[in-house]
């Protein structure tokens, strides 16, 4: 029976080492040796839960279940937020399995294993081959952060003539700037302060707006699509002045409470508020190929895959000091 170290949340918020044992592999299950794990903003919602943490994993195939067909021992693969779905409902059949009623997702299913770990068992059908020119530590943040922002840009087809706004330059935001710029769009970045301006411009932004304390926002060209990647909801009422007619807003932040926006602005400007959740496997694969082709990479801070390393990374992310994605690597 496969047995491996995992790192779990605990009531105090400290991440602690634990062991998971799984039954012998069945069906298309694959045993992986984990080599890298990203730390996503969503993990901050779970470190006080007694569950295995992490959903941006990369590892090496170690053993294959009897029904596996295309992976082989030694392959480098990654996985993200979704681990399973029914495979036969309408959502699954149209490649929209992130909305399958029987989906298995981080925080809701398979709580005994995550990507902050030394091993994991996942279905072959939910693993992604890593492109040869992409390292394990670069690939890890693409498994949720990269997939999420690429999905918002790709599932709702974008034009190179669109102006894309990215609000919040964190793990997701700094990848969104790169994807949108490589898709040919003008990118306007909105960030709390001026601190991240130089880096945002180097990543492909052509305009940068510091939002803190601003009473009114202005842009050179109104935004057609606004990806909101802040870790909490912004003041939506401030954004009306920078949106183009028929603009779409993609609120990607995980947050509690209600979505509050001046009601008539939706009608008068023909706005679309489009929810978006990670990416289907089809879009996830396209994201990896696009990132590999255009050399889109996260800016990383590396930590050892250990209690100490993971706790340090959580603290840095919580303090707002991560630049821009923390990745735990096997020691
Ligand atoms: N919808 C999905 O499928 C999906 C998938 C993954 C993650 N998420 C969610 O997306 C959000 C971003 O994730 P991430 O991994 O990029 O997090 P992150 O690295 O912490 O980045 C969040 C950014 O938000 C800004 N920020 C920080 N504290 C804030 C506050 N109190 N209020 C408003 N903005 C604040 C900062 O940017 P500036 O300094 O530029 O202001 C920060 O860099 C999280 O809420 C996460 O749970 C959603
Ligand atoms: Zn289904
Ligand atoms: Zn995530």
Short mmCIF file of C-alpha atoms and ligand atoms in Angstrom, two decimals:
data_model
loop_
_atom_site.label_atom_id
_atom_site.label_comp_id
_atom_site.label_asym_id
_atom_site.label_seq_id
_atom_site.Cartn_x
_atom_site.Cartn_y
_atom_site.Cartn_z
CA UNK A 1 0.00 0.00 0.00
CA UNK A 2 1.44 3.42 -0.97
CA UNK A 3 2.37 5.50 2.05
CA UNK A 4 3.84 9.01 1.93
CA UNK A 5 4.39 12.25 3.84
CA UNK A 6 1.80 15.00 3.45
CA UNK A 7 1.64 18.43 5.10
CA UNK A 8 -1.64 19.34 6.75
CA UNK A 9 -3.25 22.42 8.19
CA UNK A 10 -4.08 22.53 11.88
CA UNK A 11 -6.36 24.51 14.19
CA UNK A 12 -3.54 26.87 15.14
CA UNK A 13 -2.76 27.63 11.50
CA UNK A 14 0.65 25.90 11.70
CA UNK A 15 1.32 23.42 8.91
CA UNK A 16 2.25 19.99 10.30
CA UNK A 17 3.80 16.84 8.85
CA UNK A 18 1.61 13.76 8.61
CA UNK A 19 1.43 10.44 6.76
CA UNK A 20 -1.18 9.21 4.31
CA UNK A 21 -1.63 5.58 3.37
CA UNK A 22 -3.71 4.65 0.37
CA UNK A 23 -5.00 1.26 -0.80
CA UNK A 24 -3.23 -0.53 -3.67
CA UNK A 25 -3.64 1.31 -6.97
CA UNK A 26 -6.84 0.54 -8.82
CA UNK A 27 -8.32 1.66 -12.15
CA UNK A 28 -6.31 4.47 -13.72
CA UNK A 29 -4.73 5.63 -10.45
CA UNK A 30 -1.12 6.75 -10.59
CA UNK A 31 1.36 6.98 -7.73
CA UNK A 32 3.56 10.08 -7.99
CA UNK A 33 6.71 11.22 -6.27
CA UNK A 34 6.07 14.93 -5.72
CA UNK A 35 8.90 17.24 -6.78
CA UNK A 36 7.34 20.72 -6.54
CA UNK A 37 4.25 22.44 -5.20
CA UNK A 38 3.04 25.99 -5.62
CA UNK A 39 1.38 27.92 -2.83
CA UNK A 40 -1.84 29.52 -4.08
CA UNK A 41 -3.85 32.28 -2.39
CA UNK A 42 -6.68 29.76 -1.99
CA UNK A 43 -4.49 27.67 0.35
CA UNK A 44 -4.74 30.52 2.88
CA UNK A 45 -8.40 29.57 3.31
CA UNK A 46 -7.43 26.04 4.39
CA UNK A 47 -4.37 26.12 6.63
CA UNK A 48 -6.58 26.02 9.72
CA UNK A 49 -8.33 22.88 8.42
CA UNK A 50 -6.97 19.46 9.22
CA UNK A 51 -6.52 18.50 5.59
CA UNK A 52 -3.54 17.90 3.34
CA UNK A 53 -2.56 21.19 1.69
CA UNK A 54 -1.66 22.25 -1.82
CA UNK A 55 -3.21 21.98 -5.27
CA UNK A 56 -0.42 23.04 -7.62
CA UNK A 57 1.52 19.80 -7.87
CA UNK A 58 4.24 18.38 -10.06
CA UNK A 59 5.77 14.96 -9.72
CA UNK A 60 7.22 11.91 -11.38
CA UNK A 61 5.18 8.83 -12.19
CA UNK A 62 6.31 5.99 -9.97
CA UNK A 63 3.65 3.33 -10.34
CA UNK A 64 0.62 2.83 -12.57
CA UNK A 65 -2.77 1.24 -11.87
CA UNK A 66 -4.09 -1.56 -14.10
CA UNK A 67 -6.27 0.67 -16.32
CA UNK A 68 -3.64 3.33 -17.09
CA UNK A 69 -3.06 3.69 -20.81
CA UNK A 70 -0.81 6.58 -21.79
CA UNK A 71 1.50 7.54 -18.94
CA UNK A 72 4.61 5.57 -18.13
CA UNK A 73 6.96 5.33 -15.22
CA UNK A 74 9.29 8.35 -15.08
CA UNK A 75 6.92 10.78 -16.86
CA UNK A 76 6.78 14.29 -15.44
CA UNK A 77 3.22 15.34 -14.73
CA UNK A 78 1.25 17.95 -12.87
CA UNK A 79 -2.20 18.30 -11.38
CA UNK A 80 -4.39 21.06 -10.08
CA UNK A 81 -7.63 21.88 -8.36
CA UNK A 82 -9.89 19.19 -9.81
CA UNK A 83 -9.17 15.49 -9.28
CA UNK A 84 -12.18 13.71 -10.69
CA UNK A 85 -15.60 14.10 -12.31
CA UNK A 86 -18.39 11.75 -13.40
CA UNK A 87 -17.36 11.72 -17.07
CA UNK A 88 -20.90 11.27 -18.43
CA UNK A 89 -23.05 14.27 -17.46
CA UNK A 90 -23.73 17.11 -19.90
CA UNK A 91 -21.04 19.33 -18.36
CA UNK A 92 -18.44 16.56 -18.64
CA UNK A 93 -19.45 15.72 -22.20
CA UNK A 94 -19.01 19.32 -23.32
CA UNK A 95 -15.61 19.62 -21.68
CA UNK A 96 -16.93 21.72 -18.84
CA UNK A 97 -16.06 19.22 -16.11
CA UNK A 98 -15.21 21.90 -13.58
CA UNK A 99 -18.98 22.31 -13.24
CA UNK A 100 -19.82 18.58 -13.03
CA UNK A 101 -22.20 17.94 -10.11
CA UNK A 102 -19.97 15.06 -9.02
CA UNK A 103 -16.66 16.90 -9.35
CA UNK A 104 -13.88 16.25 -6.81
CA UNK A 105 -12.03 19.41 -5.93
CA UNK A 106 -9.45 20.69 -3.48
CA UNK A 107 -10.97 21.46 -0.10
CA UNK A 108 -14.00 19.24 -0.79
CA UNK A 109 -12.67 15.79 -1.69
CA UNK A 110 -9.50 13.71 -1.23
CA UNK A 111 -8.63 15.67 1.90
CA UNK A 112 -5.93 13.13 2.84
CA UNK A 113 -3.57 14.27 0.07
CA UNK A 114 -2.34 17.45 -1.58
CA UNK A 115 0.65 18.82 -3.46
CA UNK A 116 2.62 19.81 -0.34
CA UNK A 117 3.73 16.24 0.09
CA UNK A 118 6.26 13.63 -0.92
CA UNK A 119 3.76 11.49 -2.76
CA UNK A 120 0.22 11.41 -4.09
CA UNK A 121 -2.22 9.10 -5.89
CA UNK A 122 -4.35 10.65 -8.61
CA UNK A 123 -6.28 9.47 -11.65
CA UNK A 124 -4.28 9.40 -14.87
CA UNK A 125 -7.18 11.24 -16.53
CA UNK A 126 -6.52 14.29 -14.32
CA UNK A 127 -2.76 14.50 -14.79
CA UNK A 128 -1.04 16.80 -17.28
CA UNK A 129 2.25 16.05 -19.02
CA UNK A 130 4.72 18.86 -18.44
CA UNK A 131 6.29 20.29 -21.62
CA UNK A 132 9.97 19.34 -21.95
CA UNK A 133 11.19 22.94 -21.82
CA UNK A 134 9.33 23.70 -18.58
CA UNK A 135 10.96 22.87 -15.23
CA UNK A 136 9.02 21.28 -12.36
CA UNK A 137 9.13 24.43 -10.24
CA UNK A 138 7.95 26.61 -13.12
CA UNK A 139 5.17 24.16 -13.97
CA UNK A 140 3.77 23.95 -10.42
CA UNK A 141 2.17 27.45 -10.28
CA UNK A 142 0.71 26.88 -13.74
CA UNK A 143 -1.45 24.05 -12.33
CA UNK A 144 -3.86 26.45 -10.62
CA UNK A 145 -2.69 30.06 -10.98
CA UNK A 146 -1.73 29.77 -14.65
CA UNK A 147 -4.75 27.65 -15.55
CA UNK A 148 -7.18 30.02 -13.82
CA UNK A 149 -6.08 33.22 -15.54
CA UNK A 150 -5.59 31.55 -18.93
CA UNK A 151 -9.11 30.13 -18.66
CA UNK A 152 -10.65 33.55 -18.05
CA UNK A 153 -8.88 34.86 -21.16
CA UNK A 154 -9.34 31.83 -23.40
CA UNK A 155 -12.73 30.33 -22.60
CA UNK A 156 -14.46 33.64 -23.38
CA UNK A 157 -12.59 34.36 -26.61
CA UNK A 158 -10.35 37.36 -26.48
CA UNK A 159 -9.32 39.66 -29.33
CA UNK A 160 -5.82 41.05 -29.65
CA UNK A 161 -7.48 44.46 -29.95
CA UNK A 162 -9.01 44.13 -26.46
CA UNK A 163 -7.67 46.10 -23.54
CA UNK A 164 -7.24 43.74 -20.61
CA UNK A 165 -7.18 44.97 -17.03
CA UNK A 166 -5.44 42.89 -14.37
CA UNK A 167 -6.26 43.95 -10.83
CA UNK A 168 -3.91 42.54 -8.14
CA UNK A 169 -0.33 41.59 -8.95
CA UNK A 170 0.11 38.36 -7.03
CA UNK A 171 0.59 34.76 -8.13
CA UNK A 172 -2.38 34.86 -10.50
CA UNK A 173 -2.04 38.49 -11.55
CA UNK A 174 1.61 38.37 -12.61
CA UNK A 175 0.82 35.40 -14.86
CA UNK A 176 -2.32 37.07 -16.24
CA UNK A 177 -0.25 40.08 -17.36
CA UNK A 178 2.06 37.78 -19.31
CA UNK A 179 -0.69 35.70 -20.93
CA UNK A 180 -2.74 38.75 -22.00
CA UNK A 181 0.34 40.54 -23.36
CA UNK A 182 1.36 37.46 -25.38
CA UNK A 183 -2.19 37.21 -26.74
CA UNK A 184 -1.50 40.63 -28.24
CA UNK A 185 -3.61 42.76 -25.89
CA UNK A 186 -2.88 46.07 -24.27
CA UNK A 187 -2.59 45.33 -20.56
CA UNK A 188 -3.55 47.80 -17.84
CA UNK A 189 -2.48 46.80 -14.34
CA UNK A 190 -4.26 47.96 -11.20
CA UNK A 191 -2.35 47.42 -7.98
CA UNK A 192 -2.63 48.69 -4.42
CA UNK A 193 0.55 50.81 -4.56
CA UNK A 194 3.35 51.74 -6.98
CA UNK A 195 5.68 49.08 -5.53
CA UNK A 196 5.16 46.52 -8.29
CA UNK A 197 5.14 48.97 -11.20
CA UNK A 198 8.56 48.20 -12.71
CA UNK A 199 8.01 44.46 -12.63
CA UNK A 200 4.48 44.72 -14.04
CA UNK A 201 5.78 46.78 -16.98
CA UNK A 202 8.58 44.27 -17.60
CA UNK A 203 6.03 41.44 -17.63
CA UNK A 204 4.14 43.13 -20.47
CA UNK A 205 1.87 45.82 -18.99
CA UNK A 206 1.66 49.10 -20.83
CA UNK A 207 -0.15 51.07 -18.15
CA UNK A 208 -0.06 50.87 -14.36
CA UNK A 209 -2.51 52.40 -11.91
CA UNK A 210 -2.04 52.52 -8.14
CA UNK A 211 -5.50 52.25 -6.58
CA UNK A 212 -5.03 52.90 -2.85
CA UNK A 213 -6.70 56.12 -1.76
CA UNK A 214 -7.84 56.91 -5.33
CA UNK A 215 -11.28 58.57 -5.47
CA UNK A 216 -11.60 58.14 -9.21
CA UNK A 217 -9.71 55.88 -11.63
CA UNK A 218 -8.72 56.82 -15.19
CA UNK A 219 -7.11 54.82 -18.00
CA UNK A 220 -5.69 55.77 -21.39
CA UNK A 221 -8.02 53.27 -23.05
CA UNK A 222 -11.10 51.81 -21.33
CA UNK A 223 -10.85 48.17 -20.27
CA UNK A 224 -12.77 45.54 -22.24
CA UNK A 225 -11.98 42.66 -19.91
CA UNK A 226 -11.07 42.99 -16.29
CA UNK A 227 -9.51 40.05 -14.47
CA UNK A 228 -9.77 40.63 -10.73
CA UNK A 229 -7.06 38.63 -9.02
CA UNK A 230 -6.93 40.39 -5.66
CA UNK A 231 -7.14 38.24 -2.55
CA UNK A 232 -10.26 40.12 -1.43
CA UNK A 233 -13.02 41.84 -3.40
CA UNK A 234 -12.22 45.37 -4.54
CA UNK A 235 -14.57 48.34 -4.27
CA UNK A 236 -16.53 47.55 -7.44
CA UNK A 237 -18.08 51.02 -7.54
CA UNK A 238 -14.64 52.52 -8.28
CA UNK A 239 -14.21 50.51 -11.45
CA UNK A 240 -17.12 51.86 -13.54
CA UNK A 241 -15.09 54.81 -14.84
CA UNK A 242 -12.43 52.61 -16.44
CA UNK A 243 -14.64 50.00 -18.11
CA UNK A 244 -15.60 50.12 -21.80
CA UNK A 245 -19.23 49.60 -22.81
CA UNK A 246 -19.95 45.84 -22.90
CA UNK A 247 -16.92 45.13 -20.73
CA UNK A 248 -16.66 41.80 -18.95
CA UNK A 249 -15.53 41.48 -15.35
CA UNK A 250 -14.01 38.18 -14.21
CA UNK A 251 -14.08 38.17 -10.41
CA UNK A 252 -11.52 35.46 -9.67
CA UNK A 253 -10.91 36.32 -5.98
CA UNK A 254 -12.15 33.79 -3.45
CA UNK A 255 -14.04 35.81 -0.86
CA UNK A 256 -17.06 35.71 1.43
CA UNK A 257 -20.09 37.95 1.44
CA UNK A 258 -21.97 39.56 -1.44
CA UNK A 259 -20.94 41.00 -4.77
CA UNK A 260 -21.95 44.66 -4.58
CA UNK A 261 -21.88 46.84 -7.67
CA UNK A 262 -23.98 49.88 -8.60
CA UNK A 263 -26.91 48.16 -10.25
CA UNK A 264 -27.67 50.61 -13.07
CA UNK A 265 -24.06 50.55 -14.28
CA UNK A 266 -24.62 46.99 -15.43
CA UNK A 267 -27.55 48.07 -17.63
CA UNK A 268 -26.24 51.40 -18.83
CA UNK A 269 -22.85 50.01 -19.85
CA UNK A 270 -24.02 46.53 -20.84
CA UNK A 271 -21.58 44.87 -18.46
CA UNK A 272 -21.07 41.12 -18.10
CA UNK A 273 -20.03 39.67 -14.76
CA UNK A 274 -18.51 36.30 -15.63
CA UNK A 275 -17.67 33.79 -12.91
CA UNK A 276 -14.73 31.53 -13.74
CA UNK A 277 -13.27 28.58 -11.89
CA UNK A 278 -9.82 27.14 -12.67
CA UNK A 279 -9.84 25.42 -16.10
CA UNK A 280 -11.18 22.31 -17.77
CA UNK A 281 -8.52 19.79 -18.76
CA UNK A 282 -8.77 20.80 -22.42
CA UNK A 283 -8.04 24.45 -21.63
CA UNK A 284 -5.42 23.49 -19.05
CA UNK A 285 -3.50 21.56 -21.71
CA UNK A 286 -3.72 24.47 -24.13
CA UNK A 287 -2.44 26.77 -21.38
CA UNK A 288 0.66 24.60 -20.89
CA UNK A 289 1.38 24.53 -24.62
CA UNK A 290 0.89 28.31 -24.93
CA UNK A 291 3.10 29.04 -21.92
CA UNK A 292 5.83 26.71 -23.22
CA UNK A 293 5.73 28.32 -26.68
CA UNK A 294 5.83 31.90 -25.40
CA UNK A 295 8.17 31.27 -22.47
CA UNK A 296 5.61 32.44 -19.91
CA UNK A 297 7.00 31.76 -16.46
CA UNK A 298 6.12 32.61 -12.90
CA UNK A 299 8.61 34.64 -10.87
CA UNK A 300 9.40 32.27 -8.01
CA UNK A 301 10.51 32.21 -4.42
CA UNK A 302 11.65 28.71 -3.53
CA UNK A 303 11.21 27.01 -0.16
CA UNK A 304 12.12 23.50 0.96
CA UNK A 305 9.30 20.95 1.09
CA UNK A 306 9.41 20.66 4.88
CA UNK A 307 7.33 21.89 7.83
CA UNK A 308 9.66 24.83 8.25
CA UNK A 309 9.78 25.73 4.56
CA UNK A 310 6.01 25.51 4.09
CA UNK A 311 5.25 27.57 7.22
CA UNK A 312 7.71 30.23 6.05
CA UNK A 313 6.03 30.37 2.66
CA UNK A 314 2.54 30.69 4.19
CA UNK A 315 3.75 33.55 6.39
CA UNK A 316 5.31 35.40 3.49
CA UNK A 317 2.15 35.07 1.40
CA UNK A 318 -0.05 36.19 4.31
CA UNK A 319 2.18 39.20 4.92
CA UNK A 320 1.79 40.22 1.26
CA UNK A 321 5.53 39.81 0.64
CA UNK A 322 5.66 36.92 -1.82
CA UNK A 323 7.18 37.87 -5.19
CA UNK A 324 5.24 36.43 -6.89
CA UNK A 325 4.64 32.72 -6.33
CA UNK A 326 6.04 30.56 -3.56
CA UNK A 327 7.10 27.09 -4.66
CA UNK A 328 8.11 24.27 -2.36
CA UNK A 329 10.72 21.97 -3.83
CA UNK A 330 11.74 18.53 -2.71
CA UNK A 331 14.94 18.69 -0.67
N1 LIG B 1 -11.46 31.54 -9.39
C1 LIG B 1 -10.52 30.60 -9.31
O1 LIG B 1 -10.62 29.56 -9.96
C2 LIG B 1 -9.31 30.84 -8.47
C3 LIG B 1 -8.16 30.04 -8.64
C4 LIG B 1 -7.03 30.34 -7.91
C5 LIG B 1 -7.04 31.36 -6.99
N2 LIG B 1 -8.17 32.08 -6.81
C6 LIG B 1 -8.22 33.22 -5.87
O2 LIG B 1 -7.59 34.31 -6.54
C7 LIG B 1 -7.07 35.22 -5.57
C8 LIG B 1 -5.61 35.53 -5.91
O3 LIG B 1 -4.81 34.38 -5.69
P1 LIG B 1 -3.22 34.51 -5.70
O4 LIG B 1 -2.70 33.14 -5.50
O5 LIG B 1 -2.79 35.30 -6.86
O6 LIG B 1 -2.98 35.37 -4.36
P2 LIG B 1 -1.79 36.36 -4.02
O7 LIG B 1 -0.53 35.88 -4.61
O8 LIG B 1 -1.88 36.60 -2.55
O9 LIG B 1 -2.17 37.73 -4.78
C9 LIG B 1 -3.25 38.52 -4.40
C10 LIG B 1 -2.95 39.99 -4.67
O10 LIG B 1 -4.07 40.74 -4.19
C11 LIG B 1 -3.63 42.00 -3.67
N3 LIG B 1 -4.04 42.03 -2.26
C12 LIG B 1 -3.40 41.56 -1.17
N4 LIG B 1 -4.13 41.74 -0.06
C13 LIG B 1 -5.26 42.36 -0.44
C14 LIG B 1 -6.43 42.81 0.23
N5 LIG B 1 -6.58 42.69 1.55
N6 LIG B 1 -7.41 43.38 -0.51
C15 LIG B 1 -7.29 43.49 -1.85
N7 LIG B 1 -6.19 43.07 -2.55
C16 LIG B 1 -5.21 42.52 -1.84
C17 LIG B 1 -2.13 42.05 -3.85
O11 LIG B 1 -1.87 42.66 -5.12
P3 LIG B 1 -1.43 44.20 -5.29
O12 LIG B 1 -0.23 44.41 -4.39
O13 LIG B 1 -1.09 44.33 -6.73
O14 LIG B 1 -2.59 45.06 -4.89
C18 LIG B 1 -1.76 40.57 -3.92
O15 LIG B 1 -0.55 40.38 -4.56
C19 LIG B 1 -7.27 34.54 -4.21
O16 LIG B 1 -8.45 35.05 -3.61
C20 LIG B 1 -7.46 33.08 -4.58
O17 LIG B 1 -8.18 32.38 -3.59
C21 LIG B 1 -9.29 31.83 -7.54
ZN1 LIG B 2 -19.98 15.06 -14.87
ZN1 LIG B 3 -5.33 27.77 -6.49
#
